[in-house]
């Protein structure tokens, strides 16, 4: 997971209240959306299409340039892809990027965006029963890409229980 106030383009793509997230795993992409709705730190999936976006970084003098050639080609998604590319194209793990540039600020003040999102998203790894009950289901093989099959509860929202 990387989480950053990466681009102003995120605010254009998903607005000031929703972050933009990308993943090479459908179950983790869905889990971030669900965790956002549960926590109130909203996030919406961006376009993840490396084969159409990576050419934006073509350079005649370097391995790749750090800005897009066409500003009309999903800039926020391209920025996330730029970060992902540094893991290496042969990396087989799950990658998740959250661009929280717009919801992280209100005027000149920070909002604290992301704390609740990550608490819910990774709540299943916590000892807290409340966080565990709020955490969305994801594939248990969270070091590998999604397979064709998934559990029945994938993408379904759990209700928080307070005891």
PDB file of N, CA and C in Angstrom, residues 16-124:
ATOM      1  N   UNK A  16     -13.512  16.404  -4.168  1.00  0.00           N
ATOM      2  CA  UNK A  16     -12.798  16.749  -2.938  1.00  0.00           C
ATOM      3  C   UNK A  16     -13.106  15.832  -1.763  1.00  0.00           C
ATOM      4  N   UNK A  17     -14.126  15.006  -1.861  1.00  0.00           N
ATOM      5  CA  UNK A  17     -14.495  14.148  -0.740  1.00  0.00           C
ATOM      6  C   UNK A  17     -14.085  12.687  -0.908  1.00  0.00           C
ATOM      7  N   UNK A  18     -13.760  12.274  -2.117  1.00  0.00           N
ATOM      8  CA  UNK A  18     -13.353  10.896  -2.398  1.00  0.00           C
ATOM      9  C   UNK A  18     -11.889  10.877  -2.824  1.00  0.00           C
ATOM     10  N   UNK A  19     -11.112   9.965  -2.236  1.00  0.00           N
ATOM     11  CA  UNK A  19      -9.772   9.697  -2.748  1.00  0.00           C
ATOM     12  C   UNK A  19      -9.928   8.870  -4.018  1.00  0.00           C
ATOM     13  N   UNK A  20      -8.836   8.624  -4.692  1.00  0.00           N
ATOM     14  CA  UNK A  20      -8.821   7.764  -5.879  1.00  0.00           C
ATOM     15  C   UNK A  20      -7.878   6.609  -5.577  1.00  0.00           C
ATOM     16  N   UNK A  21      -8.328   5.380  -5.748  1.00  0.00           N
ATOM     17  CA  UNK A  21      -7.441   4.245  -5.487  1.00  0.00           C
ATOM     18  C   UNK A  21      -7.315   3.332  -6.693  1.00  0.00           C
ATOM     19  N   UNK A  22      -6.163   2.669  -6.773  1.00  0.00           N
ATOM     20  CA  UNK A  22      -5.842   1.746  -7.852  1.00  0.00           C
ATOM     21  C   UNK A  22      -5.258   0.489  -7.242  1.00  0.00           C
ATOM     22  N   UNK A  23      -5.497  -0.639  -7.863  1.00  0.00           N
ATOM     23  CA  UNK A  23      -4.889  -1.877  -7.412  1.00  0.00           C
ATOM     24  C   UNK A  23      -4.831  -2.871  -8.555  1.00  0.00           C
ATOM     25  N   UNK A  24      -3.881  -3.773  -8.466  1.00  0.00           N
ATOM     26  CA  UNK A  24      -3.822  -4.883  -9.418  1.00  0.00           C
ATOM     27  C   UNK A  24      -4.632  -6.068  -8.899  1.00  0.00           C
ATOM     28  N   UNK A  25      -5.378  -5.858  -7.818  1.00  0.00           N
ATOM     29  CA  UNK A  25      -6.196  -6.900  -7.207  1.00  0.00           C
ATOM     30  C   UNK A  25      -7.636  -6.404  -7.097  1.00  0.00           C
ATOM     31  N   UNK A  26      -8.544  -7.104  -7.734  1.00  0.00           N
ATOM     32  CA  UNK A  26      -9.945  -6.694  -7.684  1.00  0.00           C
ATOM     33  C   UNK A  26     -10.496  -6.756  -6.259  1.00  0.00           C
ATOM     34  N   UNK A  27     -10.120  -7.780  -5.501  1.00  0.00           N
ATOM     35  CA  UNK A  27     -10.660  -7.891  -4.140  1.00  0.00           C
ATOM     36  C   UNK A  27     -10.164  -6.751  -3.248  1.00  0.00           C
ATOM     37  N   UNK A  28      -8.909  -6.326  -3.405  1.00  0.00           N
ATOM     38  CA  UNK A  28      -8.412  -5.206  -2.598  1.00  0.00           C
ATOM     39  C   UNK A  28      -8.991  -3.884  -3.094  1.00  0.00           C
ATOM     40  N   UNK A  29      -9.197  -3.744  -4.395  1.00  0.00           N
ATOM     41  CA  UNK A  29      -9.843  -2.536  -4.922  1.00  0.00           C
ATOM     42  C   UNK A  29     -11.245  -2.394  -4.325  1.00  0.00           C
ATOM     43  N   UNK A  30     -11.985  -3.492  -4.313  1.00  0.00           N
ATOM     44  CA  UNK A  30     -13.328  -3.490  -3.729  1.00  0.00           C
ATOM     45  C   UNK A  30     -13.271  -3.229  -2.229  1.00  0.00           C
ATOM     46  N   UNK A  31     -12.301  -3.825  -1.549  1.00  0.00           N
ATOM     47  CA  UNK A  31     -12.175  -3.656  -0.105  1.00  0.00           C
ATOM     48  C   UNK A  31     -11.940  -2.194   0.275  1.00  0.00           C
ATOM     49  N   UNK A  32     -11.158  -1.463  -0.515  1.00  0.00           N
ATOM     50  CA  UNK A  32     -10.929  -0.044  -0.221  1.00  0.00           C
ATOM     51  C   UNK A  32     -12.226   0.738  -0.371  1.00  0.00           C
ATOM     52  N   UNK A  33     -12.994   0.463  -1.399  1.00  0.00           N
ATOM     53  CA  UNK A  33     -14.284   1.149  -1.578  1.00  0.00           C
ATOM     54  C   UNK A  33     -15.207   0.870  -0.395  1.00  0.00           C
ATOM     55  N   UNK A  34     -15.281  -0.389   0.018  1.00  0.00           N
ATOM     56  CA  UNK A  34     -16.139  -0.775   1.139  1.00  0.00           C
ATOM     57  C   UNK A  34     -15.645  -0.141   2.437  1.00  0.00           C
ATOM     58  N   UNK A  35     -14.338  -0.217   2.676  1.00  0.00           N
ATOM     59  CA  UNK A  35     -13.767   0.382   3.890  1.00  0.00           C
ATOM     60  C   UNK A  35     -14.025   1.884   3.919  1.00  0.00           C
ATOM     61  N   UNK A  36     -13.997   2.527   2.765  1.00  0.00           N
ATOM     62  CA  UNK A  36     -14.294   3.959   2.691  1.00  0.00           C
ATOM     63  C   UNK A  36     -15.723   4.270   3.082  1.00  0.00           C
ATOM     64  N   UNK A  37     -16.653   3.443   2.619  1.00  0.00           N
ATOM     65  CA  UNK A  37     -18.057   3.670   2.978  1.00  0.00           C
ATOM     66  C   UNK A  37     -18.306   3.402   4.453  1.00  0.00           C
ATOM     67  N   UNK A  38     -17.645   2.400   5.012  1.00  0.00           N
ATOM     68  CA  UNK A  38     -17.813   2.092   6.431  1.00  0.00           C
ATOM     69  C   UNK A  38     -17.202   3.192   7.296  1.00  0.00           C
ATOM     70  N   UNK A  39     -16.005   3.636   6.934  1.00  0.00           N
ATOM     71  CA  UNK A  39     -15.255   4.577   7.773  1.00  0.00           C
ATOM     72  C   UNK A  39     -15.628   6.036   7.563  1.00  0.00           C
ATOM     73  N   UNK A  40     -16.191   6.347   6.414  1.00  0.00           N
ATOM     74  CA  UNK A  40     -16.456   7.743   6.077  1.00  0.00           C
ATOM     75  C   UNK A  40     -15.324   8.388   5.308  1.00  0.00           C
ATOM     76  N   UNK A  41     -14.161   7.741   5.221  1.00  0.00           N
ATOM     77  CA  UNK A  41     -13.055   8.204   4.383  1.00  0.00           C
ATOM     78  C   UNK A  41     -13.276   7.608   2.992  1.00  0.00           C
ATOM     79  N   UNK A  42     -14.081   8.280   2.200  1.00  0.00           N
ATOM     80  CA  UNK A  42     -14.541   7.744   0.917  1.00  0.00           C
ATOM     81  C   UNK A  42     -13.418   7.640  -0.104  1.00  0.00           C
ATOM     82  N   UNK A  43     -13.501   6.620  -0.948  1.00  0.00           N
ATOM     83  CA  UNK A  43     -12.531   6.427  -2.017  1.00  0.00           C
ATOM     84  C   UNK A  43     -13.236   5.759  -3.187  1.00  0.00           C
ATOM     85  N   UNK A  44     -12.830   6.139  -4.389  1.00  0.00           N
ATOM     86  CA  UNK A  44     -13.430   5.606  -5.603  1.00  0.00           C
ATOM     87  C   UNK A  44     -12.325   5.038  -6.486  1.00  0.00           C
ATOM     88  N   UNK A  45     -12.554   3.880  -7.111  1.00  0.00           N
ATOM     89  CA  UNK A  45     -11.493   3.291  -7.943  1.00  0.00           C
ATOM     90  C   UNK A  45     -11.193   4.131  -9.177  1.00  0.00           C
ATOM     91  N   UNK A  46      -9.913   4.249  -9.453  1.00  0.00           N
ATOM     92  CA  UNK A  46      -9.479   4.912 -10.675  1.00  0.00           C
ATOM     93  C   UNK A  46      -9.281   3.882 -11.776  1.00  0.00           C
ATOM     94  N   UNK A  47      -8.966   4.358 -12.950  1.00  0.00           N
ATOM     95  CA  UNK A  47      -8.717   3.479 -14.094  1.00  0.00           C
ATOM     96  C   UNK A  47      -7.349   2.819 -13.909  1.00  0.00           C
ATOM     97  N   UNK A  48      -7.317   1.498 -13.919  1.00  0.00           N
ATOM     98  CA  UNK A  48      -6.051   0.765 -13.850  1.00  0.00           C
ATOM     99  C   UNK A  48      -5.908  -0.015 -15.149  1.00  0.00           C
ATOM    100  N   UNK A  49      -5.145   0.548 -16.069  1.00  0.00           N
ATOM    101  CA  UNK A  49      -4.986  -0.039 -17.394  1.00  0.00           C
ATOM    102  C   UNK A  49      -3.545   0.212 -17.868  1.00  0.00           C
ATOM    103  N   UNK A  50      -2.568  -0.462 -17.252  1.00  0.00           N
ATOM    104  CA  UNK A  50      -1.160  -0.178 -17.549  1.00  0.00           C
ATOM    105  C   UNK A  50      -0.793  -0.228 -19.020  1.00  0.00           C
ATOM    106  N   UNK A  51      -1.402  -1.160 -19.762  1.00  0.00           N
ATOM    107  CA  UNK A  51      -1.035  -1.296 -21.168  1.00  0.00           C
ATOM    108  C   UNK A  51      -1.403  -0.052 -21.992  1.00  0.00           C
ATOM    109  N   UNK A  52      -2.392   0.716 -21.538  1.00  0.00           N
ATOM    110  CA  UNK A  52      -2.769   1.944 -22.247  1.00  0.00           C
ATOM    111  C   UNK A  52      -2.200   3.196 -21.589  1.00  0.00           C
ATOM    112  N   UNK A  53      -1.764   3.095 -20.355  1.00  0.00           N
ATOM    113  CA  UNK A  53      -1.272   4.276 -19.644  1.00  0.00           C
ATOM    114  C   UNK A  53       0.248   4.372 -19.581  1.00  0.00           C
ATOM    115  N   UNK A  54       0.939   3.258 -19.549  1.00  0.00           N
ATOM    116  CA  UNK A  54       2.390   3.312 -19.404  1.00  0.00           C
ATOM    117  C   UNK A  54       3.084   4.070 -20.536  1.00  0.00           C
ATOM    118  N   UNK A  55       2.595   4.020 -21.767  1.00  0.00           N
ATOM    119  CA  UNK A  55       3.247   4.798 -22.833  1.00  0.00           C
ATOM    120  C   UNK A  55       3.312   6.303 -22.543  1.00  0.00           C
ATOM    121  N   UNK A  56       2.511   6.786 -21.607  1.00  0.00           N
ATOM    122  CA  UNK A  56       2.569   8.206 -21.226  1.00  0.00           C
ATOM    123  C   UNK A  56       3.945   8.606 -20.701  1.00  0.00           C
ATOM    124  N   UNK A  57       4.723   7.644 -20.217  1.00  0.00           N
ATOM    125  CA  UNK A  57       6.005   7.934 -19.582  1.00  0.00           C
ATOM    126  C   UNK A  57       7.201   7.684 -20.492  1.00  0.00           C
ATOM    127  N   UNK A  58       6.964   7.458 -21.778  1.00  0.00           N
ATOM    128  CA  UNK A  58       8.040   7.199 -22.731  1.00  0.00           C
ATOM    129  C   UNK A  58       8.984   8.394 -22.801  1.00  0.00           C
ATOM    130  N   UNK A  59      10.265   8.087 -22.761  1.00  0.00           N
ATOM    131  CA  UNK A  59      11.296   9.129 -22.826  1.00  0.00           C
ATOM    132  C   UNK A  59      12.391   8.701 -23.791  1.00  0.00           C
ATOM    133  N   UNK A  60      12.923   9.647 -24.532  1.00  0.00           N
ATOM    134  CA  UNK A  60      14.009   9.332 -25.458  1.00  0.00           C
ATOM    135  C   UNK A  60      15.370   9.355 -24.759  1.00  0.00           C
ATOM    136  N   UNK A  61      15.441   9.885 -23.529  1.00  0.00           N
ATOM    137  CA  UNK A  61      16.727  10.003 -22.846  1.00  0.00           C
ATOM    138  C   UNK A  61      16.791   9.271 -21.498  1.00  0.00           C
ATOM    139  N   UNK A  62      15.674   8.738 -21.023  1.00  0.00           N
ATOM    140  CA  UNK A  62      15.666   8.065 -19.727  1.00  0.00           C
ATOM    141  C   UNK A  62      14.805   6.810 -19.795  1.00  0.00           C
ATOM    142  N   UNK A  63      14.865   6.011 -18.738  1.00  0.00           N
ATOM    143  CA  UNK A  63      14.010   4.817 -18.680  1.00  0.00           C
ATOM    144  C   UNK A  63      12.546   5.218 -18.787  1.00  0.00           C
ATOM    145  N   UNK A  64      12.203   6.305 -18.109  1.00  0.00           N
ATOM    146  CA  UNK A  64      10.841   6.843 -18.172  1.00  0.00           C
ATOM    147  C   UNK A  64      10.870   8.276 -17.643  1.00  0.00           C
ATOM    148  N   UNK A  65       9.911   9.081 -18.086  1.00  0.00           N
ATOM    149  CA  UNK A  65       9.818  10.439 -17.546  1.00  0.00           C
ATOM    150  C   UNK A  65       8.772  10.450 -16.435  1.00  0.00           C
ATOM    151  N   UNK A  66       8.803  11.480 -15.598  1.00  0.00           N
ATOM    152  CA  UNK A  66       7.928  11.488 -14.429  1.00  0.00           C
ATOM    153  C   UNK A  66       6.687  12.359 -14.591  1.00  0.00           C
ATOM    154  N   UNK A  67       6.273  12.584 -15.816  1.00  0.00           N
ATOM    155  CA  UNK A  67       5.013  13.289 -16.068  1.00  0.00           C
ATOM    156  C   UNK A  67       4.371  12.702 -17.323  1.00  0.00           C
ATOM    157  N   UNK A  68       3.075  12.875 -17.423  1.00  0.00           N
ATOM    158  CA  UNK A  68       2.359  12.281 -18.551  1.00  0.00           C
ATOM    159  C   UNK A  68       2.529  13.115 -19.814  1.00  0.00           C
ATOM    160  N   UNK A  69       2.488  12.451 -20.955  1.00  0.00           N
ATOM    161  CA  UNK A  69       2.564  13.139 -22.238  1.00  0.00           C
ATOM    162  C   UNK A  69       1.218  13.792 -22.575  1.00  0.00           C
ATOM    163  N   UNK A  70       0.120  13.098 -22.245  1.00  0.00           N
ATOM    164  CA  UNK A  70      -1.228  13.565 -22.564  1.00  0.00           C
ATOM    165  C   UNK A  70      -2.004  13.774 -21.264  1.00  0.00           C
ATOM    166  N   UNK A  71      -2.252  15.014 -20.910  1.00  0.00           N
ATOM    167  CA  UNK A  71      -2.928  15.331 -19.646  1.00  0.00           C
ATOM    168  C   UNK A  71      -4.395  14.901 -19.650  1.00  0.00           C
ATOM    169  N   UNK A  72      -4.895  14.436 -20.780  1.00  0.00           N
ATOM    170  CA  UNK A  72      -6.274  13.957 -20.873  1.00  0.00           C
ATOM    171  C   UNK A  72      -6.380  12.447 -20.718  1.00  0.00           C
ATOM    172  N   UNK A  73      -5.320  11.794 -20.285  1.00  0.00           N
ATOM    173  CA  UNK A  73      -5.315  10.337 -20.180  1.00  0.00           C
ATOM    174  C   UNK A  73      -5.211   9.896 -18.715  1.00  0.00           C
ATOM    175  N   UNK A  74      -6.237  10.203 -17.925  1.00  0.00           N
ATOM    176  CA  UNK A  74      -6.351   9.727 -16.537  1.00  0.00           C
ATOM    177  C   UNK A  74      -5.086  10.002 -15.730  1.00  0.00           C
ATOM    178  N   UNK A  75      -4.768  11.286 -15.551  1.00  0.00           N
ATOM    179  CA  UNK A  75      -3.524  11.671 -14.874  1.00  0.00           C
ATOM    180  C   UNK A  75      -3.346  11.033 -13.505  1.00  0.00           C
ATOM    181  N   UNK A  76      -4.385  10.996 -12.707  1.00  0.00           N
ATOM    182  CA  UNK A  76      -4.274  10.422 -11.372  1.00  0.00           C
ATOM    183  C   UNK A  76      -3.925   8.934 -11.449  1.00  0.00           C
ATOM    184  N   UNK A  77      -4.541   8.234 -12.363  1.00  0.00           N
ATOM    185  CA  UNK A  77      -4.227   6.814 -12.563  1.00  0.00           C
ATOM    186  C   UNK A  77      -2.809   6.635 -13.076  1.00  0.00           C
ATOM    187  N   UNK A  78      -2.389   7.493 -13.973  1.00  0.00           N
ATOM    188  CA  UNK A  78      -1.021   7.417 -14.497  1.00  0.00           C
ATOM    189  C   UNK A  78      -0.002   7.673 -13.391  1.00  0.00           C
ATOM    190  N   UNK A  79      -0.290   8.605 -12.503  1.00  0.00           N
ATOM    191  CA  UNK A  79       0.626   8.892 -11.398  1.00  0.00           C
ATOM    192  C   UNK A  79       0.772   7.673 -10.490  1.00  0.00           C
ATOM    193  N   UNK A  80      -0.333   7.005 -10.193  1.00  0.00           N
ATOM    194  CA  UNK A  80      -0.266   5.779  -9.409  1.00  0.00           C
ATOM    195  C   UNK A  80       0.517   4.692 -10.125  1.00  0.00           C
ATOM    196  N   UNK A  81       0.311   4.590 -11.419  1.00  0.00           N
ATOM    197  CA  UNK A  81       1.040   3.616 -12.226  1.00  0.00           C
ATOM    198  C   UNK A  81       2.541   3.913 -12.213  1.00  0.00           C
ATOM    199  N   UNK A  82       2.900   5.195 -12.209  1.00  0.00           N
ATOM    200  CA  UNK A  82       4.313   5.585 -12.127  1.00  0.00           C
ATOM    201  C   UNK A  82       4.938   5.016 -10.856  1.00  0.00           C
ATOM    202  N   UNK A  83       4.224   5.129  -9.741  1.00  0.00           N
ATOM    203  CA  UNK A  83       4.729   4.576  -8.482  1.00  0.00           C
ATOM    204  C   UNK A  83       4.826   3.054  -8.567  1.00  0.00           C
ATOM    205  N   UNK A  84       3.773   2.426  -9.084  1.00  0.00           N
ATOM    206  CA  UNK A  84       3.759   0.963  -9.196  1.00  0.00           C
ATOM    207  C   UNK A  84       4.903   0.445 -10.066  1.00  0.00           C
ATOM    208  N   UNK A  85       5.251   1.170 -11.090  1.00  0.00           N
ATOM    209  CA  UNK A  85       6.289   0.707 -12.013  1.00  0.00           C
ATOM    210  C   UNK A  85       7.640   0.514 -11.320  1.00  0.00           C
ATOM    211  N   UNK A  86       7.853   1.197 -10.202  1.00  0.00           N
ATOM    212  CA  UNK A  86       9.117   1.069  -9.489  1.00  0.00           C
ATOM    213  C   UNK A  86       9.209  -0.227  -8.681  1.00  0.00           C
ATOM    214  N   UNK A  87       8.100  -0.955  -8.570  1.00  0.00           N
ATOM    215  CA  UNK A  87       8.155  -2.278  -7.959  1.00  0.00           C
ATOM    216  C   UNK A  87       8.726  -3.298  -8.943  1.00  0.00           C
ATOM    217  N   UNK A  88       8.627  -2.998 -10.220  1.00  0.00           N
ATOM    218  CA  UNK A  88       9.078  -3.899 -11.275  1.00  0.00           C
ATOM    219  C   UNK A  88       7.889  -4.630 -11.876  1.00  0.00           C
ATOM    220  N   UNK A  89       7.889  -4.788 -13.189  1.00  0.00           N
ATOM    221  CA  UNK A  89       6.760  -5.393 -13.887  1.00  0.00           C
ATOM    222  C   UNK A  89       6.640  -6.886 -13.605  1.00  0.00           C
ATOM    223  N   UNK A  90       7.700  -7.500 -13.102  1.00  0.00           N
ATOM    224  CA  UNK A  90       7.643  -8.927 -12.792  1.00  0.00           C
ATOM    225  C   UNK A  90       7.264  -9.188 -11.330  1.00  0.00           C
ATOM    226  N   UNK A  91       6.997  -8.148 -10.553  1.00  0.00           N
ATOM    227  CA  UNK A  91       6.599  -8.310  -9.151  1.00  0.00           C
ATOM    228  C   UNK A  91       5.214  -8.934  -9.100  1.00  0.00           C
ATOM    229  N   UNK A  92       5.064 -10.022  -8.347  1.00  0.00           N
ATOM    230  CA  UNK A  92       3.816 -10.776  -8.377  1.00  0.00           C
ATOM    231  C   UNK A  92       2.880 -10.461  -7.219  1.00  0.00           C
ATOM    232  N   UNK A  93       3.246  -9.539  -6.359  1.00  0.00           N
ATOM    233  CA  UNK A  93       2.412  -9.239  -5.195  1.00  0.00           C
ATOM    234  C   UNK A  93       1.259  -8.308  -5.502  1.00  0.00           C
ATOM    235  N   UNK A  94       0.442  -8.089  -4.502  1.00  0.00           N
ATOM    236  CA  UNK A  94      -0.681  -7.163  -4.611  1.00  0.00           C
ATOM    237  C   UNK A  94      -0.172  -5.753  -4.357  1.00  0.00           C
ATOM    238  N   UNK A  95      -0.619  -4.837  -5.170  1.00  0.00           N
ATOM    239  CA  UNK A  95      -0.238  -3.443  -5.048  1.00  0.00           C
ATOM    240  C   UNK A  95      -1.505  -2.606  -4.918  1.00  0.00           C
ATOM    241  N   UNK A  96      -1.461  -1.635  -4.024  1.00  0.00           N
ATOM    242  CA  UNK A  96      -2.609  -0.772  -3.779  1.00  0.00           C
ATOM    243  C   UNK A  96      -2.108   0.649  -3.610  1.00  0.00           C
ATOM    244  N   UNK A  97      -2.704   1.578  -4.341  1.00  0.00           N
ATOM    245  CA  UNK A  97      -2.326   2.994  -4.290  1.00  0.00           C
ATOM    246  C   UNK A  97      -3.564   3.813  -3.959  1.00  0.00           C
ATOM    247  N   UNK A  98      -3.449   4.726  -3.004  1.00  0.00           N
ATOM    248  CA  UNK A  98      -4.527   5.654  -2.670  1.00  0.00           C
ATOM    249  C   UNK A  98      -4.001   7.067  -2.830  1.00  0.00           C
ATOM    250  N   UNK A  99      -4.577   7.824  -3.761  1.00  0.00           N
ATOM    251  CA  UNK A  99      -4.242   9.237  -3.962  1.00  0.00           C
ATOM    252  C   UNK A  99      -5.286  10.041  -3.207  1.00  0.00           C
ATOM    253  N   UNK A 100      -4.870  10.681  -2.129  1.00  0.00           N
ATOM    254  CA  UNK A 100      -5.800  11.380  -1.243  1.00  0.00           C
ATOM    255  C   UNK A 100      -5.540  12.887  -1.237  1.00  0.00           C
ATOM    256  N   UNK A 101      -5.110  13.426  -2.358  1.00  0.00           N
ATOM    257  CA  UNK A 101      -4.730  14.836  -2.416  1.00  0.00           C
ATOM    258  C   UNK A 101      -5.862  15.770  -1.996  1.00  0.00           C
ATOM    259  N   UNK A 102      -7.057  15.586  -2.522  1.00  0.00           N
ATOM    260  CA  UNK A 102      -8.156  16.511  -2.219  1.00  0.00           C
ATOM    261  C   UNK A 102      -8.779  16.292  -0.837  1.00  0.00           C
ATOM    262  N   UNK A 103      -9.131  15.056  -0.456  1.00  0.00           N
ATOM    263  CA  UNK A 103      -9.788  14.896   0.846  1.00  0.00           C
ATOM    264  C   UNK A 103      -8.856  15.074   2.040  1.00  0.00           C
ATOM    265  N   UNK A 104      -7.554  15.153   1.827  1.00  0.00           N
ATOM    266  CA  UNK A 104      -6.602  15.304   2.936  1.00  0.00           C
ATOM    267  C   UNK A 104      -6.589  16.723   3.503  1.00  0.00           C
ATOM    268  N   UNK A 105      -7.174  17.669   2.768  1.00  0.00           N
ATOM    269  CA  UNK A 105      -7.141  19.064   3.200  1.00  0.00           C
ATOM    270  C   UNK A 105      -8.519  19.704   3.112  1.00  0.00           C
ATOM    271  N   UNK A 106      -8.757  20.610   4.022  1.00  0.00           N
ATOM    272  CA  UNK A 106      -9.929  21.482   3.971  1.00  0.00           C
ATOM    273  C   UNK A 106      -9.402  22.892   4.197  1.00  0.00           C
ATOM    274  N   UNK A 107      -9.331  23.653   3.120  1.00  0.00           N
ATOM    275  CA  UNK A 107      -8.669  24.957   3.203  1.00  0.00           C
ATOM    276  C   UNK A 107      -7.188  24.733   3.454  1.00  0.00           C
ATOM    277  N   UNK A 108      -6.657  25.331   4.507  1.00  0.00           N
ATOM    278  CA  UNK A 108      -5.241  25.174   4.833  1.00  0.00           C
ATOM    279  C   UNK A 108      -5.011  24.148   5.936  1.00  0.00           C
ATOM    280  N   UNK A 109      -6.048  23.441   6.326  1.00  0.00           N
ATOM    281  CA  UNK A 109      -5.940  22.489   7.437  1.00  0.00           C
ATOM    282  C   UNK A 109      -6.062  21.047   6.941  1.00  0.00           C
ATOM    283  N   UNK A 110      -5.338  20.175   7.621  1.00  0.00           N
ATOM    284  CA  UNK A 110      -5.418  18.744   7.318  1.00  0.00           C
ATOM    285  C   UNK A 110      -6.704  18.173   7.913  1.00  0.00           C
ATOM    286  N   UNK A 111      -7.272  17.179   7.247  1.00  0.00           N
ATOM    287  CA  UNK A 111      -8.532  16.578   7.698  1.00  0.00           C
ATOM    288  C   UNK A 111      -8.329  15.302   8.501  1.00  0.00           C
ATOM    289  N   UNK A 112      -7.160  14.709   8.435  1.00  0.00           N
ATOM    290  CA  UNK A 112      -6.946  13.409   9.069  1.00  0.00           C
ATOM    291  C   UNK A 112      -7.408  12.265   8.190  1.00  0.00           C
ATOM    292  N   UNK A 113      -7.705  12.584   6.922  1.00  0.00           N
ATOM    293  CA  UNK A 113      -8.174  11.561   5.992  1.00  0.00           C
ATOM    294  C   UNK A 113      -7.179  10.395   5.964  1.00  0.00           C
ATOM    295  N   UNK A 114      -7.708   9.212   5.978  1.00  0.00           N
ATOM    296  CA  UNK A 114      -6.901   8.010   5.824  1.00  0.00           C
ATOM    297  C   UNK A 114      -6.770   7.188   7.088  1.00  0.00           C
ATOM    298  N   UNK A 115      -6.808   7.822   8.250  1.00  0.00           N
ATOM    299  CA  UNK A 115      -6.668   7.079   9.504  1.00  0.00           C
ATOM    300  C   UNK A 115      -7.811   6.087   9.662  1.00  0.00           C
ATOM    301  N   UNK A 116      -9.028   6.561   9.514  1.00  0.00           N
ATOM    302  CA  UNK A 116     -10.190   5.676   9.645  1.00  0.00           C
ATOM    303  C   UNK A 116     -10.228   4.657   8.508  1.00  0.00           C
ATOM    304  N   UNK A 117      -9.884   5.081   7.301  1.00  0.00           N
ATOM    305  CA  UNK A 117      -9.869   4.161   6.160  1.00  0.00           C
ATOM    306  C   UNK A 117      -8.940   2.984   6.415  1.00  0.00           C
ATOM    307  N   UNK A 118      -7.708   3.263   6.836  1.00  0.00           N
ATOM    308  CA  UNK A 118      -6.744   2.187   7.069  1.00  0.00           C
ATOM    309  C   UNK A 118      -7.118   1.345   8.281  1.00  0.00           C
ATOM    310  N   UNK A 119      -7.711   1.964   9.303  1.00  0.00           N
ATOM    311  CA  UNK A 119      -8.145   1.204  10.482  1.00  0.00           C
ATOM    312  C   UNK A 119      -9.194   0.172  10.103  1.00  0.00           C
ATOM    313  N   UNK A 120     -10.123   0.548   9.238  1.00  0.00           N
ATOM    314  CA  UNK A 120     -11.153  -0.391   8.803  1.00  0.00           C
ATOM    315  C   UNK A 120     -10.569  -1.384   7.795  1.00  0.00           C
ATOM    316  N   UNK A 121      -9.802  -0.886   6.832  1.00  0.00           N
ATOM    317  CA  UNK A 121      -9.256  -1.756   5.782  1.00  0.00           C
ATOM    318  C   UNK A 121      -8.409  -2.876   6.358  1.00  0.00           C
ATOM    319  N   UNK A 122      -7.575  -2.558   7.335  1.00  0.00           N
ATOM    320  CA  UNK A 122      -6.678  -3.555   7.918  1.00  0.00           C
ATOM    321  C   UNK A 122      -7.137  -3.995   9.304  1.00  0.00           C
ATOM    322  N   UNK A 123      -8.396  -3.744   9.642  1.00  0.00           N
ATOM    323  CA  UNK A 123      -8.935  -4.102  10.949  1.00  0.00           C
ATOM    324  C   UNK A 123      -8.862  -5.578  11.253  1.00  0.00           C
ATOM    325  N   UNK A 124      -8.932  -6.409  10.228  1.00  0.00           N
ATOM    326  CA  UNK A 124      -8.883  -7.856  10.467  1.00  0.00           C
ATOM    327  C   UNK A 124      -7.536  -8.296  11.022  1.00  0.00           C
TER     328      UNK A 124
END
